[in-house]
JSON list of C-alpha atoms in Angstrom, two decimals:
[
{"chain": "A", "resi": 1, "resn": "MET", "atom": "CA", "xyz": [-2.09, -14.62, 16.06]},
{"chain": "A", "resi": 2, "resn": "LYS", "atom": "CA", "xyz": [-5.10, -16.66, 15.27]},
{"chain": "A", "resi": 3, "resn": "ASN", "atom": "CA", "xyz": [-5.20, -18.42, 11.93]},
{"chain": "A", "resi": 4, "resn": "LEU", "atom": "CA", "xyz": [-8.74, -17.15, 11.42]},
{"chain": "A", "resi": 5, "resn": "LEU", "atom": "CA", "xyz": [-7.73, -13.50, 11.23]},
{"chain": "A", "resi": 6, "resn": "PRO", "atom": "CA", "xyz": [-8.53, -12.07, 7.84]},
{"chain": "A", "resi": 7, "resn": "ILE", "atom": "CA", "xyz": [-5.66, -11.22, 5.55]},
{"chain": "A", "resi": 8, "resn": "LEU", "atom": "CA", "xyz": [-5.45, -7.70, 4.26]},
{"chain": "A", "resi": 9, "resn": "THR", "atom": "CA", "xyz": [-6.47, -7.23, 0.68]},
{"chain": "A", "resi": 10, "resn": "LEU", "atom": "CA", "xyz": [-4.71, -4.50, -1.17]},
{"chain": "A", "resi": 11, "resn": "PHE", "atom": "CA", "xyz": [-5.81, -2.67, -4.26]},
{"chain": "A", "resi": 12, "resn": "LEU", "atom": "CA", "xyz": [-2.70, -0.96, -5.47]},
{"chain": "A", "resi": 13, "resn": "ILE", "atom": "CA", "xyz": [-2.62, 1.63, -8.18]},
{"chain": "A", "resi": 14, "resn": "LEU", "atom": "CA", "xyz": [0.68, 3.04, -9.26]},
{"chain": "A", "resi": 15, "resn": "HIS", "atom": "CA", "xyz": [0.74, 6.25, -11.17]},
{"chain": "A", "resi": 16, "resn": "SER", "atom": "CA", "xyz": [2.86, 9.17, -12.19]},
{"chain": "A", "resi": 17, "resn": "ALA", "atom": "CA", "xyz": [1.47, 12.39, -10.77]},
{"chain": "A", "resi": 18, "resn": "ILE", "atom": "CA", "xyz": [1.81, 15.93, -12.09]},
{"chain": "A", "resi": 19, "resn": "ALA", "atom": "CA", "xyz": [5.26, 17.59, -11.98]},
{"chain": "A", "resi": 20, "resn": "GLN", "atom": "CA", "xyz": [7.15, 14.33, -12.40]},
{"chain": "A", "resi": 21, "resn": "THR", "atom": "CA", "xyz": [6.49, 13.31, -8.81]},
{"chain": "A", "resi": 22, "resn": "ASN", "atom": "CA", "xyz": [5.92, 9.58, -8.91]},
{"chain": "A", "resi": 23, "resn": "SER", "atom": "CA", "xyz": [3.66, 8.21, -6.23]},
{"chain": "A", "resi": 24, "resn": "VAL", "atom": "CA", "xyz": [2.17, 4.94, -5.06]},
{"chain": "A", "resi": 25, "resn": "THR", "atom": "CA", "xyz": [-1.50, 5.02, -4.08]},
{"chain": "A", "resi": 26, "resn": "GLY", "atom": "CA", "xyz": [-3.89, 2.31, -3.07]},
{"chain": "A", "resi": 27, "resn": "THR", "atom": "CA", "xyz": [-6.68, 1.20, -0.77]},
{"chain": "A", "resi": 28, "resn": "VAL", "atom": "CA", "xyz": [-6.34, -1.27, 2.09]},
{"chain": "A", "resi": 29, "resn": "VAL", "atom": "CA", "xyz": [-9.49, -3.29, 2.84]},
{"chain": "A", "resi": 30, "resn": "ASP", "atom": "CA", "xyz": [-10.32, -6.40, 4.86]},
{"chain": "A", "resi": 31, "resn": "HIS", "atom": "CA", "xyz": [-11.84, -9.65, 3.61]},
{"chain": "A", "resi": 32, "resn": "ASN", "atom": "CA", "xyz": [-15.30, -8.00, 3.61]},
{"chain": "A", "resi": 33, "resn": "ASN", "atom": "CA", "xyz": [-14.05, -5.13, 1.44]},
{"chain": "A", "resi": 34, "resn": "THR", "atom": "CA", "xyz": [-14.32, -2.75, 4.41]},
{"chain": "A", "resi": 35, "resn": "PRO", "atom": "CA", "xyz": [-11.66, 0.01, 4.33]},
{"chain": "A", "resi": 36, "resn": "ILE", "atom": "CA", "xyz": [-9.10, -0.17, 7.13]},
{"chain": "A", "resi": 37, "resn": "PHE", "atom": "CA", "xyz": [-8.42, 3.22, 8.76]},
{"chain": "A", "resi": 38, "resn": "GLY", "atom": "CA", "xyz": [-4.95, 3.75, 10.24]},
{"chain": "A", "resi": 39, "resn": "ALA", "atom": "CA", "xyz": [-3.14, 0.81, 8.63]},
{"chain": "A", "resi": 40, "resn": "ASN", "atom": "CA", "xyz": [0.62, 1.32, 8.33]},
{"chain": "A", "resi": 41, "resn": "VAL", "atom": "CA", "xyz": [1.94, 1.20, 4.77]},
{"chain": "A", "resi": 42, "resn": "SER", "atom": "CA", "xyz": [5.68, 1.41, 4.13]},
{"chain": "A", "resi": 43, "resn": "ILE", "atom": "CA", "xyz": [8.16, 0.60, 1.39]},
{"chain": "A", "resi": 44, "resn": "ILE", "atom": "CA", "xyz": [10.65, -1.95, 2.72]},
{"chain": "A", "resi": 45, "resn": "ASN", "atom": "CA", "xyz": [14.32, -0.83, 2.79]},
{"chain": "A", "resi": 46, "resn": "THR", "atom": "CA", "xyz": [13.37, 2.85, 2.52]},
{"chain": "A", "resi": 47, "resn": "THR", "atom": "CA", "xyz": [12.26, 5.56, 4.93]},
{"chain": "A", "resi": 48, "resn": "LYS", "atom": "CA", "xyz": [9.02, 6.08, 3.00]},
{"chain": "A", "resi": 49, "resn": "GLY", "atom": "CA", "xyz": [5.69, 5.23, 4.56]},
{"chain": "A", "resi": 50, "resn": "THR", "atom": "CA", "xyz": [2.30, 6.50, 5.66]},
{"chain": "A", "resi": 51, "resn": "GLN", "atom": "CA", "xyz": [-1.02, 5.49, 7.22]},
{"chain": "A", "resi": 52, "resn": "THR", "atom": "CA", "xyz": [-4.34, 4.93, 5.51]},
{"chain": "A", "resi": 53, "resn": "ASN", "atom": "CA", "xyz": [-7.10, 7.52, 5.86]},
{"chain": "A", "resi": 54, "resn": "GLU", "atom": "CA", "xyz": [-10.71, 6.87, 6.93]},
{"chain": "A", "resi": 55, "resn": "ASN", "atom": "CA", "xyz": [-11.42, 5.41, 3.47]},
{"chain": "A", "resi": 56, "resn": "GLY", "atom": "CA", "xyz": [-8.44, 3.03, 3.65]},
{"chain": "A", "resi": 57, "resn": "VAL", "atom": "CA", "xyz": [-6.58, 5.10, 1.04]},
{"chain": "A", "resi": 58, "resn": "PHE", "atom": "CA", "xyz": [-2.84, 5.79, 1.18]},
{"chain": "A", "resi": 59, "resn": "GLU", "atom": "CA", "xyz": [-0.31, 7.68, -0.95]},
{"chain": "A", "resi": 60, "resn": "ILE", "atom": "CA", "xyz": [3.48, 7.58, -0.83]},
{"chain": "A", "resi": 61, "resn": "SER", "atom": "CA", "xyz": [5.19, 10.23, -3.00]},
{"chain": "A", "resi": 62, "resn": "ASN", "atom": "CA", "xyz": [8.61, 10.75, -4.60]},
{"chain": "A", "resi": 63, "resn": "ILE", "atom": "CA", "xyz": [9.16, 7.17, -5.76]},
{"chain": "A", "resi": 64, "resn": "SER", "atom": "CA", "xyz": [11.87, 6.41, -8.32]},
{"chain": "A", "resi": 65, "resn": "ASP", "atom": "CA", "xyz": [11.55, 3.67, -10.93]},
{"chain": "A", "resi": 66, "resn": "GLY", "atom": "CA", "xyz": [12.50, 0.26, -9.57]},
{"chain": "A", "resi": 67, "resn": "ASN", "atom": "CA", "xyz": [11.43, -2.89, -7.75]},
{"chain": "A", "resi": 68, "resn": "TYR", "atom": "CA", "xyz": [9.80, -2.37, -4.36]},
{"chain": "A", "resi": 69, "resn": "THR", "atom": "CA", "xyz": [7.97, -4.26, -1.66]},
{"chain": "A", "resi": 70, "resn": "LEU", "atom": "CA", "xyz": [5.16, -2.65, 0.31]},
{"chain": "A", "resi": 71, "resn": "SER", "atom": "CA", "xyz": [4.55, -3.77, 3.88]},
{"chain": "A", "resi": 72, "resn": "ILE", "atom": "CA", "xyz": [0.97, -3.28, 5.12]},
{"chain": "A", "resi": 73, "resn": "SER", "atom": "CA", "xyz": [0.21, -3.85, 8.80]},
{"chain": "A", "resi": 74, "resn": "PHE", "atom": "CA", "xyz": [-2.59, -3.22, 11.26]},
{"chain": "A", "resi": 75, "resn": "ILE", "atom": "CA", "xyz": [-3.28, -4.50, 14.79]},
{"chain": "A", "resi": 76, "resn": "GLY", "atom": "CA", "xyz": [-5.29, -7.73, 14.69]},
{"chain": "A", "resi": 77, "resn": "TYR", "atom": "CA", "xyz": [-4.32, -8.57, 11.10]},
{"chain": "A", "resi": 78, "resn": "ARG", "atom": "CA", "xyz": [-1.40, -10.42, 9.58]},
{"chain": "A", "resi": 79, "resn": "THR", "atom": "CA", "xyz": [1.21, -8.22, 7.92]},
{"chain": "A", "resi": 80, "resn": "LYS", "atom": "CA", "xyz": [0.93, -8.36, 4.14]},
{"chain": "A", "resi": 81, "resn": "GLU", "atom": "CA", "xyz": [3.83, -7.72, 1.75]},
{"chain": "A", "resi": 82, "resn": "VAL", "atom": "CA", "xyz": [3.24, -6.86, -1.90]},
{"chain": "A", "resi": 83, "resn": "SER", "atom": "CA", "xyz": [6.09, -6.62, -4.42]},
{"chain": "A", "resi": 84, "resn": "PHE", "atom": "CA", "xyz": [5.82, -4.47, -7.52]},
{"chain": "A", "resi": 85, "resn": "LEU", "atom": "CA", "xyz": [7.86, -2.91, -10.32]},
{"chain": "A", "resi": 86, "resn": "PHE", "atom": "CA", "xyz": [7.35, 0.83, -10.57]},
{"chain": "A", "resi": 87, "resn": "GLN", "atom": "CA", "xyz": [7.86, 2.28, -14.06]},
{"chain": "A", "resi": 88, "resn": "THR", "atom": "CA", "xyz": [5.99, 5.62, -13.96]},
{"chain": "A", "resi": 89, "resn": "LYS", "atom": "CA", "xyz": [2.86, 4.25, -15.57]},
{"chain": "A", "resi": 90, "resn": "THR", "atom": "CA", "xyz": [-0.56, 3.23, -14.35]},
{"chain": "A", "resi": 91, "resn": "MET", "atom": "CA", "xyz": [-0.63, -0.32, -13.09]},
{"chain": "A", "resi": 92, "resn": "CYS", "atom": "CA", "xyz": [-3.19, -2.37, -11.15]},
{"chain": "A", "resi": 93, "resn": "ILE", "atom": "CA", "xyz": [-2.12, -5.33, -9.03]}
]
């Protein structure tokens, strides 16, 4: 891949949703802050993952407390990995 390709920027918000279902939500945007539709977002070493919607937003549900690494990929961009500690509270990275 070209070195000039923009790197994905990720705004990640972790929260505990209603009914004790923990979920990871966030928005994937490019270097111009434009949402990326259809980016693949998965939690490494699990079977959990999804794709971003037309606003670049994703949500992965049923997450237990622990350390995780998200992998975000999209054609034409470098894959980005973001590690985080999930503790059923709101957190911005």
